[in-house]
Short mmCIF file of C-alpha atoms in Angstrom, two decimals:
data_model
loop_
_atom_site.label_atom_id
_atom_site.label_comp_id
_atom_site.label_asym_id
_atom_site.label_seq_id
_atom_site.Cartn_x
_atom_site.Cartn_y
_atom_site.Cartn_z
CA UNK H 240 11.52 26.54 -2.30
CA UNK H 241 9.34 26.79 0.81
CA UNK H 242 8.14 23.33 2.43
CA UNK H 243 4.76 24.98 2.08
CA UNK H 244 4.82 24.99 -2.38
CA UNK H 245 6.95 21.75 -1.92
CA UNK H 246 4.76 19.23 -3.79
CA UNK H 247 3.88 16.03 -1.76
CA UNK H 248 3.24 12.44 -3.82
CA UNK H 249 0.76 10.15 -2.37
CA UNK H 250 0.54 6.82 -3.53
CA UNK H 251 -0.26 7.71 -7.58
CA UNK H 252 -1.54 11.50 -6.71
CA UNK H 253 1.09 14.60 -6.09
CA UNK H 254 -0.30 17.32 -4.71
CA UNK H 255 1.40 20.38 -6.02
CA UNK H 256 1.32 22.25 -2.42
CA UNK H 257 1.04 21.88 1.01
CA UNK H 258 -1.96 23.56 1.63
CA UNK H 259 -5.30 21.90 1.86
CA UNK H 260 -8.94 23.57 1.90
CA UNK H 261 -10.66 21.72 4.86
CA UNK H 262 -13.84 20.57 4.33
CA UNK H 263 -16.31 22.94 5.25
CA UNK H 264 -20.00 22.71 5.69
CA UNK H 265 -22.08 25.10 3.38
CA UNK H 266 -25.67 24.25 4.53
CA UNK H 267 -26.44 25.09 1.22
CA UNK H 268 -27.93 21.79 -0.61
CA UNK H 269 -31.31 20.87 -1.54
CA UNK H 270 -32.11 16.98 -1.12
CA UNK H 271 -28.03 16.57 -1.10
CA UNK H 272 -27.56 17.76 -4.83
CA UNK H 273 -24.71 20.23 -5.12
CA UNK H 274 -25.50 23.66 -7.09
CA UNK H 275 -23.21 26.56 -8.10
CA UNK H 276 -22.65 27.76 -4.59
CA UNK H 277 -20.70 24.53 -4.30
CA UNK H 278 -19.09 25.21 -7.60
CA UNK H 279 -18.15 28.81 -7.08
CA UNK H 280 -17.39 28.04 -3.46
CA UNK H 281 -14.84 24.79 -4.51
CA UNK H 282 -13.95 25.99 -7.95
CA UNK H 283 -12.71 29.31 -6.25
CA UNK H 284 -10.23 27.52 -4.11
CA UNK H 285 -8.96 25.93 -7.08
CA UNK H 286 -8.58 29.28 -8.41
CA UNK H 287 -6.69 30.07 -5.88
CA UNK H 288 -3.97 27.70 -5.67
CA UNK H 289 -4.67 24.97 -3.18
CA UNK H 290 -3.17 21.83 -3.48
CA UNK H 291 -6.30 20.20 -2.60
CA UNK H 292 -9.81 20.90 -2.20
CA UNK H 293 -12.34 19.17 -0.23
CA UNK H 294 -16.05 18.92 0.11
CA UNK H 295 -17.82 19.55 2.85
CA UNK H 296 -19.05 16.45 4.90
CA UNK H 297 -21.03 14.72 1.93
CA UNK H 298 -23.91 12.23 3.66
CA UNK H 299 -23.53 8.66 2.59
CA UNK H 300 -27.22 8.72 3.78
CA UNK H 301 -30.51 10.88 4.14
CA UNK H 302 -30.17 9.93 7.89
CA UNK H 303 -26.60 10.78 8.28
CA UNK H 304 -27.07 14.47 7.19
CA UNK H 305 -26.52 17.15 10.25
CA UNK H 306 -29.28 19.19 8.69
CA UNK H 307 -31.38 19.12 5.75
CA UNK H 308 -29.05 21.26 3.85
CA UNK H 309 -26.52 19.10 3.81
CA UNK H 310 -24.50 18.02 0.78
CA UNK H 311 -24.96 14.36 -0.45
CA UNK H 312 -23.95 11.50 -2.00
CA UNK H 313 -26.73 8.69 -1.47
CA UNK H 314 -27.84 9.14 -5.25
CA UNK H 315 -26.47 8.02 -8.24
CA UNK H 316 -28.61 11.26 -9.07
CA UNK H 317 -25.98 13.58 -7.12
CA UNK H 318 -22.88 12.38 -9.28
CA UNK H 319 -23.63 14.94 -12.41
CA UNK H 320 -22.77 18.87 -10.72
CA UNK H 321 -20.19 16.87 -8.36
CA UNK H 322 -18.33 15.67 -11.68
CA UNK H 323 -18.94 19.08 -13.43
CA UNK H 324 -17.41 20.70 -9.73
CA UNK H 325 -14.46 17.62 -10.17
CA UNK H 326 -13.72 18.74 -13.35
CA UNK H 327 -13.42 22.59 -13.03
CA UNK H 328 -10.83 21.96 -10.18
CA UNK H 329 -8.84 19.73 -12.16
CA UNK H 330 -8.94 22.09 -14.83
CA UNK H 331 -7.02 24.59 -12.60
CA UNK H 332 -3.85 22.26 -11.51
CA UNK H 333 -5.89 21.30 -7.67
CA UNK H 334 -6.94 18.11 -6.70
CA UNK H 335 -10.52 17.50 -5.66
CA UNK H 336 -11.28 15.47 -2.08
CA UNK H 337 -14.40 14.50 -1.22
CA UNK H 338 -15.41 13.93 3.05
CA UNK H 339 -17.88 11.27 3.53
CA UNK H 340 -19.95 11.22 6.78
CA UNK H 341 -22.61 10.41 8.56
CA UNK H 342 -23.51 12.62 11.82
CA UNK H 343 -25.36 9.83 14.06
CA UNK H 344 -26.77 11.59 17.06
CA UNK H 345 -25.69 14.81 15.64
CA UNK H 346 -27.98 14.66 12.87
CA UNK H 347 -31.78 16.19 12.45
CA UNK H 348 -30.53 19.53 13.25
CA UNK H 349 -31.25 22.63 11.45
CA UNK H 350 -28.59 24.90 10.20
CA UNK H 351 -26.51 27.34 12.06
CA UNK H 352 -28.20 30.44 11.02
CA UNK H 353 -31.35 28.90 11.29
CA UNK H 354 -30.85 28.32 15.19
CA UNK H 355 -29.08 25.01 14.82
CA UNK H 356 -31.55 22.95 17.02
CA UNK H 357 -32.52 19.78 16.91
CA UNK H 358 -35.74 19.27 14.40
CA UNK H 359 -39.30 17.75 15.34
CA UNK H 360 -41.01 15.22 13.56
CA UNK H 361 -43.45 18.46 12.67
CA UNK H 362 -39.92 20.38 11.69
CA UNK H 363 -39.19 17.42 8.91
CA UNK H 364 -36.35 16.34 11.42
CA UNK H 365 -36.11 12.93 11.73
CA UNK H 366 -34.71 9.63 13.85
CA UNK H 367 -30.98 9.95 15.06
CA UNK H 368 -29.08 6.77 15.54
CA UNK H 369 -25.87 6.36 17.65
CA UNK H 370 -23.78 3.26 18.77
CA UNK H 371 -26.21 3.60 21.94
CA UNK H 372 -28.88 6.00 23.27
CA UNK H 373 -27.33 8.76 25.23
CA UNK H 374 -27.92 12.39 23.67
CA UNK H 375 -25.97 14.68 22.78
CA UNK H 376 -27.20 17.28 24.45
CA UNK H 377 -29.08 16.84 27.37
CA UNK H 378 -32.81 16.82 26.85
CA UNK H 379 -33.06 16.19 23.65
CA UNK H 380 -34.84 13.05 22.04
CA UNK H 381 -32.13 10.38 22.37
CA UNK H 382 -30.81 8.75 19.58
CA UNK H 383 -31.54 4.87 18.17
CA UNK H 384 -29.27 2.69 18.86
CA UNK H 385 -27.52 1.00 15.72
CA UNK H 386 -28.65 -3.09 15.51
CA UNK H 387 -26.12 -5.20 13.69
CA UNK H 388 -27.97 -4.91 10.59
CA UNK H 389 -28.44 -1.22 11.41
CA UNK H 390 -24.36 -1.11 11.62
CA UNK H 391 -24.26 -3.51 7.97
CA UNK H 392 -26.45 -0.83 6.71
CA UNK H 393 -24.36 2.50 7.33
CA UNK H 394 -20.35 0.28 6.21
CA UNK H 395 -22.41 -0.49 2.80
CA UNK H 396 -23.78 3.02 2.50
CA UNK H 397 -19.68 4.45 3.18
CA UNK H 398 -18.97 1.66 0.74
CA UNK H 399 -21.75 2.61 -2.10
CA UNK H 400 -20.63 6.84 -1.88
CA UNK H 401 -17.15 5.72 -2.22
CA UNK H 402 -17.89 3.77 -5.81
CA UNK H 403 -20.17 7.14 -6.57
CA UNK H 404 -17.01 9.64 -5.99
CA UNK H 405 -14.70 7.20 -7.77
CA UNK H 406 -17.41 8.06 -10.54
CA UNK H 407 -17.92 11.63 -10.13
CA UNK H 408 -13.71 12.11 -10.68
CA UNK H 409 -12.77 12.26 -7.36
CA UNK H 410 -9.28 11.49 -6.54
CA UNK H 411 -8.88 11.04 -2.50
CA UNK H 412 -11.65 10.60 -0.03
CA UNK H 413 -11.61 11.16 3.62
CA UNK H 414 -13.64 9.33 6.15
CA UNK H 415 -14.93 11.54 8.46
CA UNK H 416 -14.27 10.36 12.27
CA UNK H 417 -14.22 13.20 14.07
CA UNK H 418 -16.37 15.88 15.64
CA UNK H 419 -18.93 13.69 17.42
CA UNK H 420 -20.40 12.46 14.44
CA UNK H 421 -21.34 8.72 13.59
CA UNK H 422 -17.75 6.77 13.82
CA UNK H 423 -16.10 9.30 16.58
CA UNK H 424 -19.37 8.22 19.09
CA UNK H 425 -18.35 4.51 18.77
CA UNK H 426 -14.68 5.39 19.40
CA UNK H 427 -15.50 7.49 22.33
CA UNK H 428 -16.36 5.38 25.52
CA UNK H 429 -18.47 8.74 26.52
CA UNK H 430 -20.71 8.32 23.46
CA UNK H 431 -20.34 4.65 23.34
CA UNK H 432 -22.27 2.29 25.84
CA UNK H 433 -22.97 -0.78 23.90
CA UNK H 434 -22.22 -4.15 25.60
CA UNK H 435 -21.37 -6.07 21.78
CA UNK H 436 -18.79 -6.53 20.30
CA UNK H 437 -18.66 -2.82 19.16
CA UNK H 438 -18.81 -1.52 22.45
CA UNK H 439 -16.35 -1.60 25.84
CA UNK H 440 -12.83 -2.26 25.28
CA UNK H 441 -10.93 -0.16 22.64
CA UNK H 442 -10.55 -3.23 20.57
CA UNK H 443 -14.46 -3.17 20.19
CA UNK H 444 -14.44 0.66 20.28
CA UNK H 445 -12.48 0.97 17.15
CA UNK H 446 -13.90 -2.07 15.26
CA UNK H 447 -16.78 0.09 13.29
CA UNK H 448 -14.05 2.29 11.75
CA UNK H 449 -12.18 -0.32 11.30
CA UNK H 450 -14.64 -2.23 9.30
CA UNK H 451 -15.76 1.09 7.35
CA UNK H 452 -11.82 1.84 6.41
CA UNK H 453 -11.84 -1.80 5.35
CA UNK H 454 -15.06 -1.83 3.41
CA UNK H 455 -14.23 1.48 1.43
CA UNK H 456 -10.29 0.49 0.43
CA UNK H 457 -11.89 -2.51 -1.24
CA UNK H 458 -13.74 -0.36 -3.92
CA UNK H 459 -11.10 2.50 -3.64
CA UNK H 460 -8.47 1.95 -6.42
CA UNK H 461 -4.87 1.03 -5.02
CA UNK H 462 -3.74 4.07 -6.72
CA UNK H 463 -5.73 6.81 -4.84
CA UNK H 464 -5.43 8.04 -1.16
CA UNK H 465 -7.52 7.73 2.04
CA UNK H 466 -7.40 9.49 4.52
CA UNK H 467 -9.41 9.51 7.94
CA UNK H 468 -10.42 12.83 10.04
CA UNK H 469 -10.12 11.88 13.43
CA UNK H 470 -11.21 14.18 16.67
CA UNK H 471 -7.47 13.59 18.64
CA UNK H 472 -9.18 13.99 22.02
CA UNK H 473 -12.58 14.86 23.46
CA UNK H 474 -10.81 17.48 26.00
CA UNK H 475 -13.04 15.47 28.65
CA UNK H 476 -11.90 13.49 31.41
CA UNK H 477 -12.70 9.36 31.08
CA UNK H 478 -12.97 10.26 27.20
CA UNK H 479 -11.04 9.27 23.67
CA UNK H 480 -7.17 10.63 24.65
CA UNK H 481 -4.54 11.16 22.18
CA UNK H 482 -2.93 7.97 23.62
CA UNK H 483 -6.09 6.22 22.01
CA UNK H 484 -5.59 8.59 18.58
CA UNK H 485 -1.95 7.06 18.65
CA UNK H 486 -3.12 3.46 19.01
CA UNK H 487 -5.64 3.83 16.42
CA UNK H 488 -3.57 5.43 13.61
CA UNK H 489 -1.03 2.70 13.83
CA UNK H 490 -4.16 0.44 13.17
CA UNK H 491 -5.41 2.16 10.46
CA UNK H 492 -1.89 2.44 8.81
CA UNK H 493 -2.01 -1.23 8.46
CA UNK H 494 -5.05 -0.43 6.80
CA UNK H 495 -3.99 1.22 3.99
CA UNK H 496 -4.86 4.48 5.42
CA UNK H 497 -2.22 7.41 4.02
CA UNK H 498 -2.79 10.31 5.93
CA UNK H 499 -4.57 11.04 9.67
CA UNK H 500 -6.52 14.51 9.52
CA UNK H 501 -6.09 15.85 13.08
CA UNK H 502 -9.01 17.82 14.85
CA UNK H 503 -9.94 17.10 17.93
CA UNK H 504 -13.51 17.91 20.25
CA UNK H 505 -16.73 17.87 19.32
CA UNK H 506 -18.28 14.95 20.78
CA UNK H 507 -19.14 16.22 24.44
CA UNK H 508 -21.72 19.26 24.79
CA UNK H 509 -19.68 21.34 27.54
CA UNK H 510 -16.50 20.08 26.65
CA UNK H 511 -13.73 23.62 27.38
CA UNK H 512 -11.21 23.36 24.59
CA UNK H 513 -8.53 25.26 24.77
CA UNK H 514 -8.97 26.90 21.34
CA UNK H 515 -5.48 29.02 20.20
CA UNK H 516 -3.45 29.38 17.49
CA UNK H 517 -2.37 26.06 16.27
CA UNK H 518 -3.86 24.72 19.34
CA UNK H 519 -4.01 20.94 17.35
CA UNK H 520 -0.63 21.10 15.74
CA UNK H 521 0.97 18.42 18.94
CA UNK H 522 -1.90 16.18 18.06
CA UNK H 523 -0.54 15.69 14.44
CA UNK H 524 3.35 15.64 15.26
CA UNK H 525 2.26 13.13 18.27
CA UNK H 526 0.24 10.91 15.59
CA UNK H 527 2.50 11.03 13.22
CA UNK H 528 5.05 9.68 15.15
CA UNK H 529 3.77 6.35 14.38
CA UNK H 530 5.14 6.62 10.85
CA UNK H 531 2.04 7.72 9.29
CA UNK H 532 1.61 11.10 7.39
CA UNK H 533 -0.58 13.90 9.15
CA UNK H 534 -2.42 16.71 8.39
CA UNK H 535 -2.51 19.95 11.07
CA UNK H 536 -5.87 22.11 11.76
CA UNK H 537 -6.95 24.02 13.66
CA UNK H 538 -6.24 28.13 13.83
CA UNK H 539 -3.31 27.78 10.85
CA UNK H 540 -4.00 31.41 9.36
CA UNK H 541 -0.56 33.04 8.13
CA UNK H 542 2.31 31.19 5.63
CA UNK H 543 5.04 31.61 8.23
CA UNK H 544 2.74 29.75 11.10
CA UNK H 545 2.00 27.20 8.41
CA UNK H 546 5.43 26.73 7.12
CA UNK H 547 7.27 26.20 10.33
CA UNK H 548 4.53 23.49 10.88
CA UNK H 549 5.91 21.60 8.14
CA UNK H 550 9.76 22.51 8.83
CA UNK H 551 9.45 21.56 11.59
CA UNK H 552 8.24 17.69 11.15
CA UNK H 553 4.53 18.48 12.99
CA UNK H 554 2.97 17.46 9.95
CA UNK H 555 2.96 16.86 5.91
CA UNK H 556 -0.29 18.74 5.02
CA UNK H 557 -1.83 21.53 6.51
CA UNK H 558 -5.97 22.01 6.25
CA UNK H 559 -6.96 25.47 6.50
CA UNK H 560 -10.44 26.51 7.04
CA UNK H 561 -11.70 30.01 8.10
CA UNK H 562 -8.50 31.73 6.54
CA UNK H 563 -9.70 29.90 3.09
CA UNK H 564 -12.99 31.31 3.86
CA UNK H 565 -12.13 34.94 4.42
CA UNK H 566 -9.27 35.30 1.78
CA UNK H 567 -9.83 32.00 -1.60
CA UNK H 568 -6.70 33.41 -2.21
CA UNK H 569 -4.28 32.75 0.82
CA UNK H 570 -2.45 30.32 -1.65
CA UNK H 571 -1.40 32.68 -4.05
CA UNK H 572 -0.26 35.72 -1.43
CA UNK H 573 1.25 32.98 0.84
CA UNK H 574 3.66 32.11 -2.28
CA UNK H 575 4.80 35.56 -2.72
CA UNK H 576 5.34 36.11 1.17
CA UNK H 577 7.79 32.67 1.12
CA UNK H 578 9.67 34.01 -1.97
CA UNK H 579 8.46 31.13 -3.79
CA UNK H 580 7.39 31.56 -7.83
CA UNK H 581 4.19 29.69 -8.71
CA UNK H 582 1.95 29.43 -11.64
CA UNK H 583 -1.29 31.87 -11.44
CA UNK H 584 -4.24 31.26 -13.21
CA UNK H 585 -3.71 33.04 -16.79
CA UNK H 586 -6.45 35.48 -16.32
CA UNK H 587 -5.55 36.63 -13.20
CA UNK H 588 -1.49 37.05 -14.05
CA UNK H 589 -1.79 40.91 -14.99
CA UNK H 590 -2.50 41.36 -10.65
CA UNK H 591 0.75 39.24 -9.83
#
């Protein structure tokens, strides 16, 4: 059998594959409730034959959306069509993830295809907040900078959507550090120009993921996985390195964290990343040279790429994104083009 169909056990949960659908955003919510473009959209996947599926970046708060559109988890109101979703991909042998986030000075924006600029007070937008005040983009109303109470406020909302996915069926959440969004600006010393103790040194740098990885294993059963998307590097001069990413996922190893989603970028406006195939794969065999399992993204779009990823010790999952979204069935086509024999959904046998 192919490392890629090769199941993987993590802590209580075995994923039957390799092959993980990336959390994607949809834009597609109303007030953060989920709806059947979110079921179709997931449920599909499962179809398909990924090991595991994940949300998109689900808001742990109204002001941690990126847009209004975003999908959300501040409601016990929100748990119903995310259980019905849960369920369906259970149903169909896949293992449902769920991202939590909150986009800090990334938020108030509107959606791509609706120009993706930051909204007005008149344009329902709304305040940012951010370890500090410097924009994102230059120009743009700076964000609020997080009091301690502010920072209390945003570790019990992680902690609150964690109990509400434990409750809606989920099975591993992933704390979303990455891309620029709340926890990757008080990693990154670019984003990050408090004077606290949450601010300066990496010590104080890291401390608010820290605290929100700390917060969220204490309601997440022993049993099920976390994992933590991190951005590996800013690709900016005097910014988070993949020397820090190292440093940190040893930290968050001892924190019961099982797996270390590698990205990388997002955080600085005019940031040149070297985009490529596989262009992030050395971040996750650098990472998880620290002992602790990693997933690769980033421009994974064929089963060979994918599986010498994996042979070759670069990492134990791999996330696929835009290759999910063109072809929900990559799973079941990658099988046959590894010579590997895997169950099909029953309906859709007769086409195997």
């Amino acid at each position: 059998m192919s490392k890629l169909f090769s199941p993987l056990k993590i802590r209580d949960i075995t994923l039957k594959n390799r092959i993980v659908v990336s959390p994607m955003c949809q834009y597609s919510s109303v007030n953060g409730f989920a709806n059947d473009w979110h079921f179709v959209h997931l449920g599909s996947r499962a179809i398909g034959g990924a090991g595991l599926v994940f949300t998109e970046a689900t808001a742990v708060s109204p002001e941690g959306r990126i847009t209004p559109d975003d999908l959300g988890i501040w409601s016990d109101d929100h748990i119903g069509k995310l259980k019905e979703i849960v369920s369906f991909i259970h149903k169909h042998d896949s293992v449902a993830g769920i991202q939590l986030a909150h986009a800090g000075r990334k938020a108030s924006c509107s959606s791509p295809w609706k120009g993706g600029k930051q909204l007005t007070g008149e344009q329902n937008g709304w305040q940012t907040v951010a370890p500090g005040d410097i924009p994102f983009i230059k120009g743009i109303l700076p964000p609020e900078p997080l009091t301690k109470e502010g920072i209390k406020k945003v570790i019990s909302d992680f902690v609150t959507a964690a109990r509400r996915a434990l409750a809606a069926g989920f099975r591993i959440i992933e704390i979303h550090g990455a891309h620029g969004y709340l926890l990757h600006e008080f990693l990154s010393p670019l984003s990050n120009n408090r004077t606290d103790e949450y601010g300066g040194s990496f010590e104080n740098r890291t401390r608010m993921i820290l605290e929100v990885v700390n917060a969220v294993r204490s309601v997440w059963p022993e049993s099920n996985p976390l994992f933590v998307r991190i951005s590996s590097t800013d690709w900016t001069e005097g910014g988070w390195t993949i020397e820090d990413s190292v440093k940190l996922a040893a930290l968050l190893k001892g924190k019961e964290v099982d797996l270390i989603d590698c990205s990388s970028g997002g955080n600085i406006f005019h940031a040149k990343v070297p985009v490529g195939p596989g262009y992030q794969v050395p971040f996750s065999q650098a990472i998880r040279a620290t002992g602790i399992q990693t997933g690769a993204v980033g421009l994974i779009t064929s089963a060979a790429q994918a599986e010498a990823i994996l042979r070759e010790d670069k990492a134990d999952l791999v996330f696929m994104a835009r290759e999910l979204l063109r072809n929900p069935y990559f799973p079941l086509q990658a099988a046959k083009e590894l010579g590997d024999e895997i169950n099909w959904p029953e309906q859709y046998v007769r086409a195997k």
